[in-house]
Amino acid sequence: MDRRRDLIKNILAVAFWLGVWALFAALLDRALLLPGPWAVAKRLAVLARTGEFWRITLMSLWRILLGAALGILAGAVLAAGTCRSSVLEALLSPLLTVIRATPVASFILLVLIWVGRDILPCVIVFLMVLPSVWDNVSAGIRSTDRQLLEMARVYAFPPWRTVRRVFAPSVGPHFLSACQTCLGLAWKSGVAAEVLTVPLRSIGRELYESKLYLETVDLFAWTAVVVLCSLALEKLLSVGIRRLGRRPMLGGTGQ
Amino acid sequence: MISFEKAGLSYGEKPVLRNVTLRVQPGEHAALLGPSGCGKSSLLNLAAGLLRPTEGTVTVNARRAAYAFQEARLLPWRTAAENVNAVLDDSAATMLQALAWLEAVGLADAADKLPAELSGGMRQRVNLARALAYDGDLLLLDEPLKELDPSRLDSILSLLRTHAAGKTLLLAIHDIGQARALADSLYVFRDMTFVPQK
């Protein structure tokens, strides 16, 4: 019952803001400055009927997800390494601090000197995701109950059993929350990188060209694609997290 | 055999144990007696290799040691049976064995319960079942009867006596009657060390 009420509340809130948008568009009455939601929806429907639209969207998704996956993997491995070795931590900490402090636009321009424009969004996403995952997974490893680790040591757990039965349930929630945060970050920084580097078949290129040729309806339609993809990914991830959370390995009871 | 030779332990500047010389022969059952917080658990931790002496030496010659900690230290995300099975092969093949140990401590009905769903005494029994299931030739027990329901005391004491036969046992306990029921030799805490009780 509560879920149904929440759903109705959410639909009403979205309808309210769409109404505000439609009202402003009608008052302004200049589609070049602010097209109405109906015009954007119609344009989106036209775009979605073309194969090129799906190729562009999938290419952007591929680049961003690949960068995010590599960033998550590298962040987790680095966290495990730096929690184990203080020398490695001392060595890598300044590098991670620099990555964290550097603005994404500087990264885009710098990395563009070294790699091609097609790979660049992937590299940028990787650099944005890595420190966040590293921080979260390190916090998870450090918060693992020392007493349970001692128990595992006394009972001579093999390394894999210690990871699976002691570390994974402690680190799991930190890791999954990092993935959730990173996905939004990855999507935004990835599209920003595409806008600045305009790789072939990319949402960023479509956004850039829409702005260049003053096709405001297209600009809104592609922005809607970005928002919809982000929401879809977020939803997929939260469903995945719920399922994983029920597995004993990640702290669930397996029931 | 466990041998403490002039062993001492300090936490930072604070000395806990000093000049402990104690030898537990293979198959011997020794009990450490003393008030709470006197250093009994620290001595067991030294024997388990979880702490290193700040003075002297500690030598343990055992194939494998099972340790029933004072706080149960159960995996909170695993059921009682899975906690016991974790020290076996952690596979479906050893689950029956884990269940048999839970039955031995009177917890057959609680096998699929998580530690948070168990009382303190029940958690303590899972802790004991895990230590007994591990089948070490050295058994370290820290207040094994703490929090136990008085109606369970006799059966658990009898189980411990049966299981510890032929094994080296070092236990920390504060009840002298229970210590006598389980151990051949008693060591009492005095002046930061443990001395044999005549």
mmCIF file of N, CA and C in Angstrom, chain A residues 66-183:
data_model
loop_
_atom_site.group_PDB
_atom_site.id
_atom_site.type_symbol
_atom_site.label_atom_id
_atom_site.label_comp_id
_atom_site.label_asym_id
_atom_site.label_seq_id
_atom_site.Cartn_x
_atom_site.Cartn_y
_atom_site.Cartn_z
ATOM 1 N N LEU A 66 32.386 0.873 -19.538
ATOM 2 C CA LEU A 66 33.715 0.248 -19.559
ATOM 3 C C LEU A 66 34.660 1.007 -18.624
ATOM 4 N N GLY A 67 34.652 2.341 -18.744
ATOM 5 C CA GLY A 67 35.499 3.170 -17.872
ATOM 6 C C GLY A 67 35.136 2.969 -16.415
ATOM 7 N N ALA A 68 33.817 2.909 -16.127
ATOM 8 C CA ALA A 68 33.367 2.745 -14.734
ATOM 9 C C ALA A 68 33.785 1.375 -14.205
ATOM 10 N N ALA A 69 33.606 0.330 -15.037
ATOM 11 C CA ALA A 69 33.955 -1.024 -14.589
ATOM 12 C C ALA A 69 35.450 -1.123 -14.301
ATOM 13 N N LEU A 70 36.270 -0.545 -15.199
ATOM 14 C CA LEU A 70 37.720 -0.596 -14.970
ATOM 15 C C LEU A 70 38.108 0.210 -13.734
ATOM 16 N N GLY A 71 37.443 1.362 -13.542
ATOM 17 C CA GLY A 71 37.711 2.210 -12.368
ATOM 18 C C GLY A 71 37.343 1.496 -11.080
ATOM 19 N N ILE A 72 36.198 0.804 -11.103
ATOM 20 C CA ILE A 72 35.741 0.078 -9.907
ATOM 21 C C ILE A 72 36.719 -1.053 -9.581
ATOM 22 N N LEU A 73 37.121 -1.786 -10.632
ATOM 23 C CA LEU A 73 38.044 -2.903 -10.438
ATOM 24 C C LEU A 73 39.391 -2.400 -9.892
ATOM 25 N N ALA A 74 39.929 -1.359 -10.561
ATOM 26 C CA ALA A 74 41.236 -0.830 -10.124
ATOM 27 C C ALA A 74 41.134 -0.249 -8.719
ATOM 28 N N GLY A 75 40.037 0.461 -8.418
ATOM 29 C CA GLY A 75 39.852 1.066 -7.089
ATOM 30 C C GLY A 75 39.818 -0.006 -6.012
ATOM 31 N N ALA A 76 39.099 -1.117 -6.296
ATOM 32 C CA ALA A 76 38.985 -2.192 -5.300
ATOM 33 C C ALA A 76 40.338 -2.875 -5.081
ATOM 34 N N VAL A 77 41.050 -3.131 -6.191
ATOM 35 C CA VAL A 77 42.360 -3.801 -6.080
ATOM 36 C C VAL A 77 43.346 -2.891 -5.329
ATOM 37 N N LEU A 78 43.346 -1.605 -5.686
ATOM 38 C CA LEU A 78 44.253 -0.669 -5.005
ATOM 39 C C LEU A 78 43.924 -0.554 -3.519
ATOM 40 N N ALA A 79 42.633 -0.534 -3.198
ATOM 41 C CA ALA A 79 42.233 -0.443 -1.781
ATOM 42 C C ALA A 79 42.755 -1.654 -1.014
ATOM 43 N N ALA A 80 42.586 -2.850 -1.620
ATOM 44 C CA ALA A 80 43.071 -4.066 -0.943
ATOM 45 C C ALA A 80 44.589 -3.983 -0.763
ATOM 46 N N GLY A 81 45.286 -3.519 -1.797
ATOM 47 C CA GLY A 81 46.750 -3.417 -1.742
ATOM 48 C C GLY A 81 47.218 -2.402 -0.720
ATOM 49 N N THR A 82 46.585 -1.231 -0.707
ATOM 50 C CA THR A 82 47.054 -0.173 0.202
ATOM 51 C C THR A 82 46.678 -0.451 1.655
ATOM 52 N N CYS A 83 45.587 -1.215 1.867
ATOM 53 C CA CYS A 83 45.249 -1.569 3.257
ATOM 54 C C CYS A 83 46.229 -2.616 3.783
ATOM 55 N N ARG A 84 46.823 -3.358 2.879
ATOM 56 C CA ARG A 84 47.757 -4.410 3.271
ATOM 57 C C ARG A 84 49.174 -3.875 3.424
ATOM 58 N N SER A 85 49.525 -2.911 2.576
ATOM 59 C CA SER A 85 50.902 -2.415 2.607
ATOM 60 C C SER A 85 50.939 -0.900 2.807
ATOM 61 N N SER A 86 51.561 -0.489 3.920
ATOM 62 C CA SER A 86 51.637 0.950 4.205
ATOM 63 C C SER A 86 52.575 1.648 3.225
ATOM 64 N N VAL A 87 53.549 0.889 2.687
ATOM 65 C CA VAL A 87 54.482 1.475 1.710
ATOM 66 C C VAL A 87 53.703 1.835 0.436
ATOM 67 N N LEU A 88 52.874 0.898 0.003
ATOM 68 C CA LEU A 88 52.064 1.137 -1.199
ATOM 69 C C LEU A 88 51.101 2.302 -0.965
ATOM 70 N N GLU A 89 50.560 2.379 0.245
ATOM 71 C CA GLU A 89 49.632 3.463 0.560
ATOM 72 C C GLU A 89 50.350 4.811 0.499
ATOM 73 N N ALA A 90 51.551 4.861 1.109
ATOM 74 C CA ALA A 90 52.320 6.111 1.100
ATOM 75 C C ALA A 90 52.669 6.510 -0.328
ATOM 76 N N LEU A 91 52.927 5.494 -1.150
ATOM 77 C CA LEU A 91 53.327 5.744 -2.536
ATOM 78 C C LEU A 91 52.150 6.258 -3.377
ATOM 79 N N LEU A 92 50.988 5.670 -3.159
ATOM 80 C CA LEU A 92 49.845 5.981 -4.020
ATOM 81 C C LEU A 92 48.978 7.139 -3.525
ATOM 82 N N SER A 93 49.021 7.425 -2.227
ATOM 83 C CA SER A 93 48.151 8.469 -1.677
ATOM 84 C C SER A 93 48.283 9.820 -2.382
ATOM 85 N N PRO A 94 49.518 10.314 -2.614
ATOM 86 C CA PRO A 94 49.621 11.628 -3.287
ATOM 87 C C PRO A 94 48.988 11.608 -4.684
ATOM 88 N N LEU A 95 49.175 10.482 -5.374
ATOM 89 C CA LEU A 95 48.619 10.358 -6.729
ATOM 90 C C LEU A 95 47.094 10.446 -6.688
ATOM 91 N N LEU A 96 46.512 9.736 -5.737
ATOM 92 C CA LEU A 96 45.052 9.731 -5.603
ATOM 93 C C LEU A 96 44.548 11.116 -5.184
ATOM 94 N N THR A 97 45.320 11.808 -4.334
ATOM 95 C CA THR A 97 44.927 13.152 -3.902
ATOM 96 C C THR A 97 44.908 14.090 -5.103
ATOM 97 N N VAL A 98 45.913 13.973 -5.964
ATOM 98 C CA VAL A 98 45.982 14.825 -7.163
ATOM 99 C C VAL A 98 44.785 14.518 -8.075
ATOM 100 N N ILE A 99 44.495 13.231 -8.271
ATOM 101 C CA ILE A 99 43.364 12.856 -9.144
ATOM 102 C C ILE A 99 42.062 13.430 -8.593
ATOM 103 N N ARG A 100 41.910 13.332 -7.251
ATOM 104 C CA ARG A 100 40.680 13.812 -6.619
ATOM 105 C C ARG A 100 40.529 15.322 -6.766
ATOM 106 N N ALA A 101 41.664 16.049 -6.692
ATOM 107 C CA ALA A 101 41.595 17.515 -6.672
ATOM 108 C C ALA A 101 41.558 18.135 -8.064
ATOM 109 N N THR A 102 41.932 17.379 -9.077
ATOM 110 C CA THR A 102 41.998 17.966 -10.426
ATOM 111 C C THR A 102 40.607 18.098 -11.031
ATOM 112 N N PRO A 103 40.267 19.286 -11.569
ATOM 113 C CA PRO A 103 38.943 19.439 -12.177
ATOM 114 C C PRO A 103 38.806 18.545 -13.411
ATOM 115 N N VAL A 104 37.608 18.064 -13.629
ATOM 116 C CA VAL A 104 37.384 17.131 -14.744
ATOM 117 C C VAL A 104 37.741 17.769 -16.094
ATOM 118 N N ALA A 105 37.488 19.090 -16.241
ATOM 119 C CA ALA A 105 37.794 19.762 -17.515
ATOM 120 C C ALA A 105 39.305 19.734 -17.786
ATOM 121 N N SER A 106 40.126 19.927 -16.730
ATOM 122 C CA SER A 106 41.590 19.883 -16.902
ATOM 123 C C SER A 106 42.007 18.499 -17.350
ATOM 124 N N PHE A 107 41.401 17.484 -16.725
ATOM 125 C CA PHE A 107 41.712 16.110 -17.097
ATOM 126 C C PHE A 107 41.392 15.850 -18.563
ATOM 127 N N ILE A 108 40.222 16.324 -18.974
ATOM 128 C CA ILE A 108 39.781 16.066 -20.347
ATOM 129 C C ILE A 108 40.807 16.650 -21.324
ATOM 130 N N LEU A 109 41.207 17.898 -21.078
ATOM 131 C CA LEU A 109 42.142 18.547 -21.997
ATOM 132 C C LEU A 109 43.523 17.891 -21.947
ATOM 133 N N LEU A 110 43.942 17.524 -20.727
ATOM 134 C CA LEU A 110 45.261 16.886 -20.587
ATOM 135 C C LEU A 110 45.294 15.515 -21.268
ATOM 136 N N VAL A 111 44.278 14.720 -20.963
ATOM 137 C CA VAL A 111 44.264 13.342 -21.470
ATOM 138 C C VAL A 111 44.093 13.339 -22.991
ATOM 139 N N LEU A 112 43.438 14.381 -23.503
ATOM 140 C CA LEU A 112 43.233 14.479 -24.949
ATOM 141 C C LEU A 112 44.571 14.555 -25.706
ATOM 142 N N ILE A 113 45.592 15.066 -25.001
ATOM 143 C CA ILE A 113 46.924 15.145 -25.638
ATOM 144 C C ILE A 113 47.490 13.730 -25.847
ATOM 145 N N TRP A 114 47.142 12.828 -24.908
ATOM 146 C CA TRP A 114 47.775 11.499 -24.926
ATOM 147 C C TRP A 114 46.951 10.413 -25.602
ATOM 148 N N VAL A 115 45.646 10.498 -25.509
ATOM 149 C CA VAL A 115 44.842 9.402 -26.088
ATOM 150 C C VAL A 115 43.834 9.949 -27.108
ATOM 151 N N GLY A 116 43.346 9.047 -27.937
ATOM 152 C CA GLY A 116 42.388 9.432 -28.967
ATOM 153 C C GLY A 116 41.055 9.846 -28.369
ATOM 154 N N ARG A 117 40.270 10.612 -29.156
ATOM 155 C CA ARG A 117 39.018 11.134 -28.637
ATOM 156 C C ARG A 117 37.973 10.033 -28.387
ATOM 157 N N ASP A 118 38.146 8.886 -29.074
ATOM 158 C CA ASP A 118 37.171 7.814 -28.866
ATOM 159 C C ASP A 118 37.355 7.127 -27.506
ATOM 160 N N ILE A 119 38.612 7.082 -27.056
ATOM 161 C CA ILE A 119 38.902 6.401 -25.778
ATOM 162 C C ILE A 119 38.777 7.376 -24.600
ATOM 163 N N LEU A 120 38.926 8.663 -24.894
ATOM 164 C CA LEU A 120 39.024 9.654 -23.815
ATOM 165 C C LEU A 120 37.884 9.594 -22.778
ATOM 166 N N PRO A 121 36.605 9.540 -23.192
ATOM 167 C CA PRO A 121 35.547 9.484 -22.160
ATOM 168 C C PRO A 121 35.725 8.306 -21.212
ATOM 169 N N CYS A 122 36.181 7.185 -21.779
ATOM 170 C CA CYS A 122 36.413 5.981 -20.975
ATOM 171 C C CYS A 122 37.503 6.258 -19.932
ATOM 172 N N VAL A 123 38.592 6.908 -20.359
ATOM 173 C CA VAL A 123 39.700 7.221 -19.440
ATOM 174 C C VAL A 123 39.234 8.200 -18.358
ATOM 175 N N ILE A 124 38.445 9.203 -18.771
ATOM 176 C CA ILE A 124 37.972 10.210 -17.802
ATOM 177 C C ILE A 124 37.082 9.548 -16.742
ATOM 178 N N VAL A 125 36.173 8.712 -17.201
ATOM 179 C CA VAL A 125 35.282 8.018 -16.256
ATOM 180 C C VAL A 125 36.117 7.174 -15.293
ATOM 181 N N PHE A 126 37.109 6.466 -15.837
ATOM 182 C CA PHE A 126 38.003 5.648 -15.023
ATOM 183 C C PHE A 126 38.635 6.506 -13.917
ATOM 184 N N LEU A 127 39.147 7.672 -14.300
ATOM 185 C CA LEU A 127 39.825 8.543 -13.331
ATOM 186 C C LEU A 127 38.863 9.134 -12.296
ATOM 187 N N MET A 128 37.619 9.329 -12.686
ATOM 188 C CA MET A 128 36.645 9.887 -11.743
ATOM 189 C C MET A 128 36.171 8.823 -10.738
ATOM 190 N N VAL A 129 36.025 7.600 -11.238
ATOM 191 C CA VAL A 129 35.468 6.524 -10.412
ATOM 192 C C VAL A 129 36.506 5.967 -9.434
ATOM 193 N N LEU A 130 37.734 5.816 -9.908
ATOM 194 C CA LEU A 130 38.779 5.146 -9.130
ATOM 195 C C LEU A 130 38.961 5.672 -7.695
ATOM 196 N N PRO A 131 39.145 6.998 -7.468
ATOM 197 C CA PRO A 131 39.384 7.435 -6.086
ATOM 198 C C PRO A 131 38.200 7.180 -5.164
ATOM 199 N N SER A 132 36.988 7.326 -5.714
ATOM 200 C CA SER A 132 35.804 7.136 -4.885
ATOM 201 C C SER A 132 35.687 5.680 -4.414
ATOM 202 N N VAL A 133 35.919 4.746 -5.355
ATOM 203 C CA VAL A 133 35.855 3.321 -4.990
ATOM 204 C C VAL A 133 36.998 2.981 -4.027
ATOM 205 N N TRP A 134 38.152 3.514 -4.313
ATOM 206 C CA TRP A 134 39.326 3.278 -3.461
ATOM 207 C C TRP A 134 39.025 3.713 -2.018
ATOM 208 N N ASP A 135 38.475 4.931 -1.865
ATOM 209 C CA ASP A 135 38.142 5.448 -0.530
ATOM 210 C C ASP A 135 37.149 4.542 0.187
ATOM 211 N N ASN A 136 36.061 4.215 -0.520
ATOM 212 C CA ASN A 136 34.987 3.443 0.114
ATOM 213 C C ASN A 136 35.417 2.033 0.480
ATOM 214 N N VAL A 137 36.109 1.380 -0.454
ATOM 215 C CA VAL A 137 36.531 -0.005 -0.178
ATOM 216 C C VAL A 137 37.579 -0.016 0.944
ATOM 217 N N SER A 138 38.465 0.983 0.938
ATOM 218 C CA SER A 138 39.460 1.064 2.037
ATOM 219 C C SER A 138 38.740 1.215 3.367
ATOM 220 N N ALA A 139 37.715 2.093 3.393
ATOM 221 C CA ALA A 139 36.963 2.286 4.648
ATOM 222 C C ALA A 139 36.314 0.974 5.073
ATOM 223 N N GLY A 140 35.794 0.219 4.106
ATOM 224 C CA GLY A 140 35.164 -1.073 4.416
ATOM 225 C C GLY A 140 36.162 -2.057 4.986
ATOM 226 N N ILE A 141 37.331 -2.123 4.358
ATOM 227 C CA ILE A 141 38.356 -3.077 4.829
ATOM 228 C C ILE A 141 38.793 -2.695 6.244
ATOM 229 N N ARG A 142 38.973 -1.371 6.471
ATOM 230 C CA ARG A 142 39.447 -0.928 7.791
ATOM 231 C C ARG A 142 38.387 -1.115 8.876
ATOM 232 N N SER A 143 37.113 -1.121 8.462
ATOM 233 C CA SER A 143 36.070 -1.271 9.480
ATOM 234 C C SER A 143 35.761 -2.746 9.764
ATOM 235 N N THR A 144 36.459 -3.656 9.093
ATOM 236 C CA THR A 144 36.224 -5.087 9.341
ATOM 237 C C THR A 144 36.587 -5.425 10.791
ATOM 238 N N ASP A 145 35.703 -6.169 11.430
ATOM 239 C CA ASP A 145 35.861 -6.506 12.841
ATOM 240 C C ASP A 145 37.173 -7.271 13.078
ATOM 241 N N ARG A 146 38.066 -6.662 13.868
ATOM 242 C CA ARG A 146 39.381 -7.286 14.160
ATOM 243 C C ARG A 146 39.198 -8.626 14.883
ATOM 244 N N GLN A 147 38.178 -8.688 15.720
ATOM 245 C CA GLN A 147 37.968 -9.921 16.489
ATOM 246 C C GLN A 147 37.610 -11.086 15.564
ATOM 247 N N LEU A 148 36.842 -10.775 14.514
ATOM 248 C CA LEU A 148 36.487 -11.841 13.565
ATOM 249 C C LEU A 148 37.721 -12.259 12.764
ATOM 250 N N LEU A 149 38.578 -11.290 12.465
ATOM 251 C CA LEU A 149 39.810 -11.624 11.735
ATOM 252 C C LEU A 149 40.713 -12.505 12.593
ATOM 253 N N GLU A 150 40.752 -12.203 13.906
ATOM 254 C CA GLU A 150 41.546 -13.049 14.817
ATOM 255 C C GLU A 150 40.971 -14.452 14.871
ATOM 256 N N MET A 151 39.627 -14.526 14.898
ATOM 257 C CA MET A 151 38.973 -15.846 14.923
ATOM 258 C C MET A 151 39.364 -16.629 13.651
ATOM 259 N N ALA A 152 39.328 -15.938 12.508
ATOM 260 C CA ALA A 152 39.681 -16.596 11.240
ATOM 261 C C ALA A 152 41.136 -17.069 11.276
ATOM 262 N N ARG A 153 41.981 -16.270 11.931
ATOM 263 C CA ARG A 153 43.404 -16.633 12.012
ATOM 264 C C ARG A 153 43.604 -17.859 12.902
ATOM 265 N N VAL A 154 42.951 -17.848 14.063
ATOM 266 C CA VAL A 154 43.093 -18.976 14.993
ATOM 267 C C VAL A 154 42.608 -20.274 14.344
ATOM 268 N N TYR A 155 41.470 -20.197 13.643
ATOM 269 C CA TYR A 155 40.925 -21.402 13.019
ATOM 270 C C TYR A 155 41.500 -21.647 11.623
ATOM 271 N N ALA A 156 42.598 -20.959 11.319
ATOM 272 C CA ALA A 156 43.359 -21.186 10.079
ATOM 273 C C ALA A 156 42.472 -21.183 8.835
ATOM 274 N N PHE A 157 41.610 -20.174 8.725
ATOM 275 C CA PHE A 157 40.804 -20.050 7.510
ATOM 276 C C PHE A 157 41.751 -19.875 6.321
ATOM 277 N N PRO A 158 41.525 -20.574 5.206
ATOM 278 C CA PRO A 158 42.315 -20.279 4.012
ATOM 279 C C PRO A 158 41.999 -18.837 3.559
ATOM 280 N N PRO A 159 42.932 -18.178 2.835
ATOM 281 C CA PRO A 159 42.712 -16.762 2.470
ATOM 282 C C PRO A 159 41.350 -16.511 1.810
ATOM 283 N N TRP A 160 40.950 -17.415 0.911
ATOM 284 C CA TRP A 160 39.687 -17.181 0.194
ATOM 285 C C TRP A 160 38.491 -17.196 1.150
ATOM 286 N N ARG A 161 38.559 -18.107 2.164
ATOM 287 C CA ARG A 161 37.445 -18.180 3.114
ATOM 288 C C ARG A 161 37.393 -16.910 3.970
ATOM 289 N N THR A 162 38.569 -16.386 4.327
ATOM 290 C CA THR A 162 38.595 -15.138 5.106
ATOM 291 C C THR A 162 37.993 -14.001 4.283
ATOM 292 N N VAL A 163 38.352 -13.948 3.005
ATOM 293 C CA VAL A 163 37.817 -12.892 2.139
ATOM 294 C C VAL A 163 36.296 -13.056 2.030
ATOM 295 N N ARG A 164 35.861 -14.284 1.772
ATOM 296 C CA ARG A 164 34.448 -14.537 1.497
ATOM 297 C C ARG A 164 33.572 -14.400 2.746
ATOM 298 N N ARG A 165 34.068 -14.927 3.867
ATOM 299 C CA ARG A 165 33.226 -14.977 5.061
ATOM 300 C C ARG A 165 33.397 -13.787 5.999
ATOM 301 N N VAL A 166 34.567 -13.129 5.941
ATOM 302 C CA VAL A 166 34.803 -12.039 6.888
ATOM 303 C C VAL A 166 34.868 -10.688 6.168
ATOM 304 N N PHE A 167 35.757 -10.578 5.170
ATOM 305 C CA PHE A 167 35.919 -9.281 4.514
ATOM 306 C C PHE A 167 34.713 -8.900 3.650
ATOM 307 N N ALA A 168 34.277 -9.818 2.781
ATOM 308 C CA ALA A 168 33.232 -9.457 1.809
ATOM 309 C C ALA A 168 31.966 -8.916 2.473
ATOM 310 N N PRO A 169 31.460 -9.561 3.551
ATOM 311 C CA PRO A 169 30.249 -8.992 4.152
ATOM 312 C C PRO A 169 30.476 -7.612 4.775
ATOM 313 N N SER A 170 31.716 -7.332 5.218
ATOM 314 C CA SER A 170 31.993 -6.019 5.803
ATOM 315 C C SER A 170 32.191 -4.973 4.722
ATOM 316 N N VAL A 171 32.904 -5.359 3.670
ATOM 317 C CA VAL A 171 33.245 -4.404 2.612
ATOM 318 C C VAL A 171 32.072 -4.227 1.642
ATOM 319 N N GLY A 172 31.253 -5.292 1.498
ATOM 320 C CA GLY A 172 30.155 -5.288 0.523
ATOM 321 C C GLY A 172 29.313 -4.019 0.525
ATOM 322 N N PRO A 173 28.743 -3.623 1.669
ATOM 323 C CA PRO A 173 27.900 -2.427 1.666
ATOM 324 C C PRO A 173 28.658 -1.169 1.229
ATOM 325 N N HIS A 174 29.926 -1.047 1.650
ATOM 326 C CA HIS A 174 30.733 0.120 1.240
ATOM 327 C C HIS A 174 30.951 0.091 -0.272
ATOM 328 N N PHE A 175 31.255 -1.104 -0.786
ATOM 329 C CA PHE A 175 31.545 -1.266 -2.209
ATOM 330 C C PHE A 175 30.300 -0.936 -3.044
ATOM 331 N N LEU A 176 29.157 -1.458 -2.613
ATOM 332 C CA LEU A 176 27.938 -1.239 -3.385
ATOM 333 C C LEU A 176 27.513 0.227 -3.334
ATOM 334 N N SER A 177 27.696 0.866 -2.182
ATOM 335 C CA SER A 177 27.321 2.290 -2.103
ATOM 336 C C SER A 177 28.270 3.112 -2.972
ATOM 337 N N ALA A 178 29.555 2.694 -3.040
ATOM 338 C CA ALA A 178 30.506 3.388 -3.929
ATOM 339 C C ALA A 178 30.064 3.222 -5.380
ATOM 340 N N CYS A 179 29.630 2.030 -5.752
ATOM 341 C CA CYS A 179 29.181 1.781 -7.141
ATOM 342 C C CYS A 179 27.996 2.680 -7.471
ATOM 343 N N GLN A 180 27.080 2.817 -6.513
ATOM 344 C CA GLN A 180 25.888 3.632 -6.741
ATOM 345 C C GLN A 180 26.265 5.103 -6.953
ATOM 346 N N THR A 181 27.162 5.611 -6.110
ATOM 347 C CA THR A 181 27.604 6.997 -6.229
ATOM 348 C C THR A 181 28.352 7.191 -7.544
ATOM 349 N N CYS A 182 29.194 6.201 -7.857
ATOM 350 C CA CYS A 182 30.073 6.333 -9.019
ATOM 351 C C CYS A 182 29.311 6.314 -10.340
ATOM 352 N N LEU A 183 28.212 5.600 -10.355
ATOM 353 C CA LEU A 183 27.491 5.480 -11.616
ATOM 354 C C LEU A 183 27.001 6.850 -12.085
#
